[in-house]
Coordinates of C-alpha atoms in Angstrom, one line a residue:
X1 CA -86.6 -8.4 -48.9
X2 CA -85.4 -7.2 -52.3
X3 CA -81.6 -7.6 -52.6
X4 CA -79.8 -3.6 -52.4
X5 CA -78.3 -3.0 -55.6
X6 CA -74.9 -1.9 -56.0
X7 CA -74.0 1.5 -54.6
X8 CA -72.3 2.6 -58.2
X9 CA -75.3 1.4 -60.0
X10 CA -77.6 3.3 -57.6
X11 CA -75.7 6.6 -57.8
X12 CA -74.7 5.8 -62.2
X13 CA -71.0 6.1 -61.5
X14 CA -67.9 3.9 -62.5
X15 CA -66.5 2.1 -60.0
X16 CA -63.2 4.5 -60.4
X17 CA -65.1 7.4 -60.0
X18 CA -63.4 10.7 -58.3
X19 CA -65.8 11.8 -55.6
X20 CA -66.4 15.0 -57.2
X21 CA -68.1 12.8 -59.9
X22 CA -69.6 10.8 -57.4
X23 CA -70.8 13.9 -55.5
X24 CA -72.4 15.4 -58.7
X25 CA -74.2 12.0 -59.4
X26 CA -75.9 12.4 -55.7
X27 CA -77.0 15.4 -56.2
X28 CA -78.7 15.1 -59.6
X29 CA -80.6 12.0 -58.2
X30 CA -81.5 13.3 -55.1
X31 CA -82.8 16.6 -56.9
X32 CA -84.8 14.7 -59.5
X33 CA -86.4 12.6 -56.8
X34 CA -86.5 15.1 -53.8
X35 CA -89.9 14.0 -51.4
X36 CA -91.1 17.5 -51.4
X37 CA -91.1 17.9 -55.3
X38 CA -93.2 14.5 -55.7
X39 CA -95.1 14.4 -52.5
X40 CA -96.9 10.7 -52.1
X41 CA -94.4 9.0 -55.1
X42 CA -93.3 5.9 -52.9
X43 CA -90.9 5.2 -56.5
X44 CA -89.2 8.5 -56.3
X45 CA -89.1 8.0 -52.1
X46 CA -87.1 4.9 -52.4
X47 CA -84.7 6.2 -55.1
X48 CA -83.8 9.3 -52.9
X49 CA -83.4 6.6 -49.9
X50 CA -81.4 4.5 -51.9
X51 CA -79.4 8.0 -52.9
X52 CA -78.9 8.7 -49.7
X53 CA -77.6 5.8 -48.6
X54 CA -74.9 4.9 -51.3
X55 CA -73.5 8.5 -51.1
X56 CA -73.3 7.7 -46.8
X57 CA -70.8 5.1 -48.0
X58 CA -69.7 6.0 -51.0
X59 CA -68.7 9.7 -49.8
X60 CA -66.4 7.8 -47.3
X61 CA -63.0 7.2 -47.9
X62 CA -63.2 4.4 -45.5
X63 CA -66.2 3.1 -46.0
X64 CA -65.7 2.9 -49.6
X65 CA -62.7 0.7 -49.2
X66 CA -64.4 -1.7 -46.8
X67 CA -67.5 -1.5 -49.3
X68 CA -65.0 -1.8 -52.4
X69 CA -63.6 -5.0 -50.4
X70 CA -66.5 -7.0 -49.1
X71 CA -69.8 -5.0 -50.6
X72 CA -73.0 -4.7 -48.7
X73 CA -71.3 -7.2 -46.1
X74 CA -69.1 -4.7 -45.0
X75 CA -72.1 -3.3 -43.6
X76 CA -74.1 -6.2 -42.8
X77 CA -73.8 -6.6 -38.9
X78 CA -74.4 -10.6 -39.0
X79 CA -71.9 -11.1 -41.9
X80 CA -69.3 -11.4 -39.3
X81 CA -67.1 -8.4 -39.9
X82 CA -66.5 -7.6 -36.1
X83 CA -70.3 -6.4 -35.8
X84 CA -70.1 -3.9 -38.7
X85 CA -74.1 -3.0 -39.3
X86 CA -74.6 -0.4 -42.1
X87 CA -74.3 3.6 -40.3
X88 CA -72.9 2.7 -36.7
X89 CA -73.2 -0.6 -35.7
X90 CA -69.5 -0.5 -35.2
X91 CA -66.5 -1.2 -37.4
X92 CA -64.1 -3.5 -38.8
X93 CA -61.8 -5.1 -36.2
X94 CA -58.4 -3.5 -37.2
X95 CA -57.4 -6.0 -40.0
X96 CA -53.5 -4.3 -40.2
X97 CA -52.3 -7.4 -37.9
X98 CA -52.5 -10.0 -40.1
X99 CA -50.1 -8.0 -43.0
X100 CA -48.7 -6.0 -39.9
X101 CA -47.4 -9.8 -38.6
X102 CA -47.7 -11.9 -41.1
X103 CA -43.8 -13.6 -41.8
X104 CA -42.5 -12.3 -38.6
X105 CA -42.6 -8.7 -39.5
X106 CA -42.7 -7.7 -36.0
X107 CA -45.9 -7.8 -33.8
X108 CA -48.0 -5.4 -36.6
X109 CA -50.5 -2.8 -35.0
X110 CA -52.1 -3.2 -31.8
X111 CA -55.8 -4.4 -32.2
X112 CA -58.3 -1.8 -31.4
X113 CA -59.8 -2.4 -28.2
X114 CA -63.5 -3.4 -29.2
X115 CA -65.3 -2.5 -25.6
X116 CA -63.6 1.5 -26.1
X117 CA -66.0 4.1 -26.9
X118 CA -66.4 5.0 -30.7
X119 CA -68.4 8.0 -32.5
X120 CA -71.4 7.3 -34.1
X121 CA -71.3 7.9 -37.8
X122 CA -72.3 11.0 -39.6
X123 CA -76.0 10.7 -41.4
X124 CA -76.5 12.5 -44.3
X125 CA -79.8 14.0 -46.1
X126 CA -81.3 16.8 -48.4
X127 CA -83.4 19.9 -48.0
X128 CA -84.6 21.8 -50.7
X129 CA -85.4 25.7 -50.6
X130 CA -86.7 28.2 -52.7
X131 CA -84.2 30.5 -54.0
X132 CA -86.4 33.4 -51.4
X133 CA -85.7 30.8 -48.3
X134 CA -82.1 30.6 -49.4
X135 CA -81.5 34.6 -49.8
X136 CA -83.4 35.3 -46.1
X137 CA -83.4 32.0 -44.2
X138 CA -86.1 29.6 -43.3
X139 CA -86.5 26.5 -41.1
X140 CA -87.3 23.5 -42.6
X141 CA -88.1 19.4 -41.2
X142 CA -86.3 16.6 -42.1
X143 CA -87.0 12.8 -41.7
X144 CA -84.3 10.8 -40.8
X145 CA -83.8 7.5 -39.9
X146 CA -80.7 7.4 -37.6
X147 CA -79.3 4.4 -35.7
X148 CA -80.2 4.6 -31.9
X149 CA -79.2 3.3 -28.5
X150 CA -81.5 0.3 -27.8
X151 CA -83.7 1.9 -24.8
X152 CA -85.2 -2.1 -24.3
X153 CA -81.2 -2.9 -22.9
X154 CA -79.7 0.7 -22.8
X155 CA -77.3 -0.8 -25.4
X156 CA -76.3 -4.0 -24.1
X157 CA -77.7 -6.3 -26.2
X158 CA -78.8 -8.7 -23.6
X159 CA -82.2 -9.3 -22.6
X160 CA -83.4 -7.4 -19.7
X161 CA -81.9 -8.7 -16.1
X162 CA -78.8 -10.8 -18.2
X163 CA -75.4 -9.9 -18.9
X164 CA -72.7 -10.4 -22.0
X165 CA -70.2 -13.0 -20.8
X166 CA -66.7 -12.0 -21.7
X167 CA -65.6 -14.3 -24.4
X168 CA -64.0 -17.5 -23.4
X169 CA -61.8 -17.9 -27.1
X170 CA -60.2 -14.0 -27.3
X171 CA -60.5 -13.0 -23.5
X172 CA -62.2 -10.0 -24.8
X173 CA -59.8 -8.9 -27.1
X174 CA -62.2 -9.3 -30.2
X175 CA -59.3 -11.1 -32.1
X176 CA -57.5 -13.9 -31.8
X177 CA -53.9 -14.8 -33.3
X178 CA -52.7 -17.9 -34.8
X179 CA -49.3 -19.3 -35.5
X180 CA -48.8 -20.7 -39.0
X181 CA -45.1 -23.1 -40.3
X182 CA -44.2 -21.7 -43.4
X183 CA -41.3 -22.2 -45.9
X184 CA -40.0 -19.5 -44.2
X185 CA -40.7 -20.2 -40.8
X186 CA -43.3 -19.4 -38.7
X187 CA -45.6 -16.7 -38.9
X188 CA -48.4 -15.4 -37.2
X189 CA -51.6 -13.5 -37.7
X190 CA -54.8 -12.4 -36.0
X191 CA -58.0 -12.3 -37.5
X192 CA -61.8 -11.5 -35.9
X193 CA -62.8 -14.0 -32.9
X194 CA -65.5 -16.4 -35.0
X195 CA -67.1 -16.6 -31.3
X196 CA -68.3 -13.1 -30.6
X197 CA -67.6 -11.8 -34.0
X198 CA -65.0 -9.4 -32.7
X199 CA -67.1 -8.0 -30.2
X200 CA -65.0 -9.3 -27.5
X201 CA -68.6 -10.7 -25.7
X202 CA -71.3 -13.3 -26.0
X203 CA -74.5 -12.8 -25.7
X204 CA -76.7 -16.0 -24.5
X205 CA -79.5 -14.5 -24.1
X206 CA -80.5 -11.3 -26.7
X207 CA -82.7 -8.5 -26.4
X208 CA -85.2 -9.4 -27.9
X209 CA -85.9 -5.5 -29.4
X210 CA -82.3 -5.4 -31.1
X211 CA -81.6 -9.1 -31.4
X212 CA -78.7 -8.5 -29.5
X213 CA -77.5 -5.7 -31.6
X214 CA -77.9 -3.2 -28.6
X215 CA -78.9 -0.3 -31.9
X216 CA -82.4 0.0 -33.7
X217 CA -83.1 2.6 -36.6
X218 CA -85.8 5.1 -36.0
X219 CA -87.5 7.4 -37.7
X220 CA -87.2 10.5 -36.4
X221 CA -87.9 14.4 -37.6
X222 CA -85.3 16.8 -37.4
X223 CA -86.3 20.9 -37.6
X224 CA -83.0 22.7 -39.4
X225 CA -82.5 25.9 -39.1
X226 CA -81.4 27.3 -43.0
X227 CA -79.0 30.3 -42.2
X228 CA -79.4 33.6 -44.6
X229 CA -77.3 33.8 -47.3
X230 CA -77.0 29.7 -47.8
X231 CA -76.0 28.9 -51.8
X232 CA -76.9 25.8 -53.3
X233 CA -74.7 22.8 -52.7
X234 CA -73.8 23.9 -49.1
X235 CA -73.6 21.7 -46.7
X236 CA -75.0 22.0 -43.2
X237 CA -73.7 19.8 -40.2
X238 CA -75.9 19.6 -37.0
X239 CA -74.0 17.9 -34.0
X240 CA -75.2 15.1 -32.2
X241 CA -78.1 14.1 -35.0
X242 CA -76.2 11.2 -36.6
X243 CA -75.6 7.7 -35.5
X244 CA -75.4 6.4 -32.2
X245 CA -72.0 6.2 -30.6
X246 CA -70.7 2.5 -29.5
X247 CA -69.7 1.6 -26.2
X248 CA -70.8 4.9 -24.8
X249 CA -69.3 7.3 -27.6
X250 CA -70.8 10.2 -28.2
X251 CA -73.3 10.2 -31.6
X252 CA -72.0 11.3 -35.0
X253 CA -73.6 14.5 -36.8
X254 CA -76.4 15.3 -39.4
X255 CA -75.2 16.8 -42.9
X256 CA -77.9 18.4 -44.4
X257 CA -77.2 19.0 -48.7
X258 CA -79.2 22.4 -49.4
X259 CA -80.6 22.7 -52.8
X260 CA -81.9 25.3 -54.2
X261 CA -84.7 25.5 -56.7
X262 CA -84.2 28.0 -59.6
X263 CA -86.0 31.4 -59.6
X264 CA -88.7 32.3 -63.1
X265 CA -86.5 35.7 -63.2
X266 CA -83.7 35.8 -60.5
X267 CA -79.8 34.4 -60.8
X268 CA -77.7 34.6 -58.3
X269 CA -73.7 34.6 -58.4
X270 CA -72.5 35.1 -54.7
X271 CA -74.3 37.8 -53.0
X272 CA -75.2 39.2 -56.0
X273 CA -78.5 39.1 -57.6
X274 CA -79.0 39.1 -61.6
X275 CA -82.1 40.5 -63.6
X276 CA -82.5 40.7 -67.1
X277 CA -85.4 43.3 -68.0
X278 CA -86.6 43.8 -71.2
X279 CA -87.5 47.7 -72.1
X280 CA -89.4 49.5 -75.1
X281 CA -87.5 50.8 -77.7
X282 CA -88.9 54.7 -76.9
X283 CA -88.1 54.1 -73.2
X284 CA -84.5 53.2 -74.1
X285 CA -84.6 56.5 -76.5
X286 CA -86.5 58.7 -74.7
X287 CA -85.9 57.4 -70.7
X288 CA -88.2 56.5 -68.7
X289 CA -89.4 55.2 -64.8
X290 CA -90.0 51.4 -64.8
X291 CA -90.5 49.4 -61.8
X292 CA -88.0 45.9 -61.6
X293 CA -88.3 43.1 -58.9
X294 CA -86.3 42.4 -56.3
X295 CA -86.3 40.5 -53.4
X296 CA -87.8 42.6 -51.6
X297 CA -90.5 43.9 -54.1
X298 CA -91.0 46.1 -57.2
X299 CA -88.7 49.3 -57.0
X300 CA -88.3 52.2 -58.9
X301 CA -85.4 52.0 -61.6
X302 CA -84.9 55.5 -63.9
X303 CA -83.9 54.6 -67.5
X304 CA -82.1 57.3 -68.6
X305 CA -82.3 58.7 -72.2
X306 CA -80.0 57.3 -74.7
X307 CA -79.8 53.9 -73.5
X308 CA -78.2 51.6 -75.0
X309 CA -78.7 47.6 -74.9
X310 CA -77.0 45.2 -72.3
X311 CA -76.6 48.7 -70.3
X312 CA -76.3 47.1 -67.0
X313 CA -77.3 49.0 -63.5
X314 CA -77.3 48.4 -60.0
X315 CA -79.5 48.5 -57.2
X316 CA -77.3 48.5 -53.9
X317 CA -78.2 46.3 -50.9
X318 CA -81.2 44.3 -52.7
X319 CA -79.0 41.3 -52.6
X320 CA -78.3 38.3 -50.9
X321 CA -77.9 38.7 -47.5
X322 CA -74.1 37.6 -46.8
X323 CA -74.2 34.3 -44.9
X324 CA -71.7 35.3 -41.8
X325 CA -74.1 38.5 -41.2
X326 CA -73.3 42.1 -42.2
X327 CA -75.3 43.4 -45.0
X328 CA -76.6 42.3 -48.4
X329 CA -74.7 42.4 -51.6
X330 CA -76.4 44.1 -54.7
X331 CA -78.9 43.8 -57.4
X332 CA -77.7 44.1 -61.2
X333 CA -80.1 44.9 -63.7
X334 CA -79.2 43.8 -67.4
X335 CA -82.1 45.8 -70.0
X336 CA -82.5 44.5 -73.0
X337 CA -85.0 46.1 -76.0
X338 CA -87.8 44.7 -76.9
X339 CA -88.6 44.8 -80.8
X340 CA -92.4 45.1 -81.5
X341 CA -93.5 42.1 -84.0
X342 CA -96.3 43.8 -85.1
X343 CA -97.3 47.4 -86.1
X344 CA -99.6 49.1 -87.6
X345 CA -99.5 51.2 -91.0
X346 CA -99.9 54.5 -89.1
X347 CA -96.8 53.3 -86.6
X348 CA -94.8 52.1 -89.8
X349 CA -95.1 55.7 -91.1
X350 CA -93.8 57.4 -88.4
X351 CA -91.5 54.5 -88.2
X352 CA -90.1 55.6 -91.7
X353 CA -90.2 59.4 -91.0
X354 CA -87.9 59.1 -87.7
X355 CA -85.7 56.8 -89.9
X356 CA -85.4 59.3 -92.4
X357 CA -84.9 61.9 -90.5
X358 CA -81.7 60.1 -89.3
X359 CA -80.7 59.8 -92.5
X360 CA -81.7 55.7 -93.0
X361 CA -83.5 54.8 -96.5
X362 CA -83.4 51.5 -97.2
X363 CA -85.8 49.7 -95.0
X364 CA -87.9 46.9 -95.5
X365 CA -91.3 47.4 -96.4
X366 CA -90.6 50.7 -98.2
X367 CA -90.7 51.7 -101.7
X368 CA -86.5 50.6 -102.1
X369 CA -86.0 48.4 -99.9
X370 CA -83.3 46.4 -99.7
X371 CA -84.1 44.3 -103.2
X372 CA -85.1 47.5 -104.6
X373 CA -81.6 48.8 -104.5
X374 CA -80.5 45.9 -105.7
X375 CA -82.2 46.4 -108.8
X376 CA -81.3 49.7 -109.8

């Protein structure tokens, strides 16, 4: 198995990077390399993996300290950090002890129990929408690969018909403390039981499924349901989807990151949807019906006469639809003139005459012109 690279390196970040840097990062790798924009490229698959799982951790505040402290161990359930395991196989026994005691400062923090019930961690993916899906709501499919209950042991870790024998060195306390002579005096500390590995149990004979883990990753496929309204970069948390829970506790959530692919001719800020439209001279001069886009279709828009450019008007309710319900925002409709590149002698004439008749001389293309004048 290829060795993971580091979780900075994956994402292009410093190691000192703020976590909105390291949340922009995500998002510009995840986007480049979505599945669904380069269906069947196993390359761009494994790079929005690998994405996905550095920003799990990295996203973390506690995570990234662990991950900061020990690196890919920290997550390694057989490196011997109390049963750790990457998304859920459980956590850190509670290190705070050994500063907590250490020199006789009192008896530190009480060590977490390690047979209590924790929640699962939280998994995280990506969707990605079109900018129609995000303005009236869709329902998408996701595959995950979240960390499940062993169904071989029900989560045990012991072969079927066996049991875990509570360990003999910590008495199931996961930790065990030791009493050190210092220069000054004695001290104690507790660290992780090397027996069980802070798990406060021994397993002699291991599921064979798990290898005594009591969790497997599966892939699984997830339907979301995209709400109405959703903007790009929102974040969309479905309960119960994430890791399993240890020890019986209930399973983290699913955070789906919705982005949103940009429109040939829409923007959008808020609820409000922006067109520029690009309009003939004569129809800005003389008005004129034109039909626009929206989101809903072409519509009707009366230019009036006299229009000037970057005249801005609205279409109400052909917005976005507002995400907690209740209407649609508006439509806004920047025009713009178009300049022909090309006429004809004929349309140069009558070019010249309307010109003159309000009272400009010195075009281009004339007998003066602008080097003309000059001259005289």
């Amino acid at each position: 198995m290829a060795e993971k690279r580091d979780y900075y390196e994956v994402l292009g970040v410093e190691k000192g990077a703020t976590a909105d840097e390291i949340k922009k990062a995500y998002r510009k790798i995840t986007k480049a390399n979505h599945p669904d924009l380069h269906p069947g490229d196993k390359e761009c698959e494994e790079r929005f993996k690998e994405a996905n799982e550095a920003y799990e951790v990295l996203s973390d505040e506690e995570k990234r300290k662990k991950y900061d402290q020990y690196g890919h161990a920290a997550f390694d359930p057989n490196a011997g950090f109390g049963g750790g395991g990457f998304g859920g196989f459980g956590g850190f026994s509670d290190l705070g002890d050994i500063f907590g005691d250490i020199f006789g400062f009192g008896g530190g923090r009480t060590s977490r129990n390690p047979n209590a019930p924790r929640r699962g961690d939280d998994l995280r993916t990506t969707v990605n929408i079109s900018f129609e899906e995000a303005a009236f709501g869709c329902e998408k499919e996701v595959t995950i690969t979240p960390i499940e209950t062993c169904t071989e042991c029900n989560g045990t870790g012991c072969a079927p018909g066996t049991t875990a024998e509570v360990c003999p060195d910590c008495k199931g306390t996961g930790t065990i403390r030791t009493t050190q002579r210092t220069p000054f005096g004695m001290a104690q500390s507790t660290s992780p039981c090397p027996k069980c590995h802070g798990s406060g149990k021994v397993i002699h004979q291991p599921c064979k499924t798990c290898k005594g883990l009591g969790k497997v990753r599966r892939q699984r496929k997830v339907k979301i349901k995209i709400p109405a309204g959703i903007d790009d970069g929102q974040t969309l948390s479905i309960s119960g989807k994430g890791n399993a829970g240890v020890n019986g506790g209930p399973a983290g959530d699913l955070r789906v990151s919705v982005i949103v692919r940009p429109h040939a001719s829409f923007e959008r800020d808020g609820s409000s949807v922006l067109l520029n439209q690009e309009i003939s001279f004569a129809q800005a001069a003389l008005g004129a019906d034109i039909e626009v886009p929206t989101l809903d279709g072409k519509v009707k828009l009366t230019i009036p006469e006299g229009t000037q450019p970057g005249a801005v008007f609205r279409l109400r309710g052909k917005g976005i639809p507002y995400l907690r319900g209740g209407g649609r925002g508006d439509q806004f409709i920047t025009v713009s003139i178009t300049v022909p590149r090309s006429l004809t002698n004929s349309q140069k004439e009558h070019l010249r005459a309307f010109a003159s008749s309000m009272g400009e001389t010195d075009l281009g293309g004339g007998k003066t012109g602008i080097f003309g004048k000059h001259k005289k």
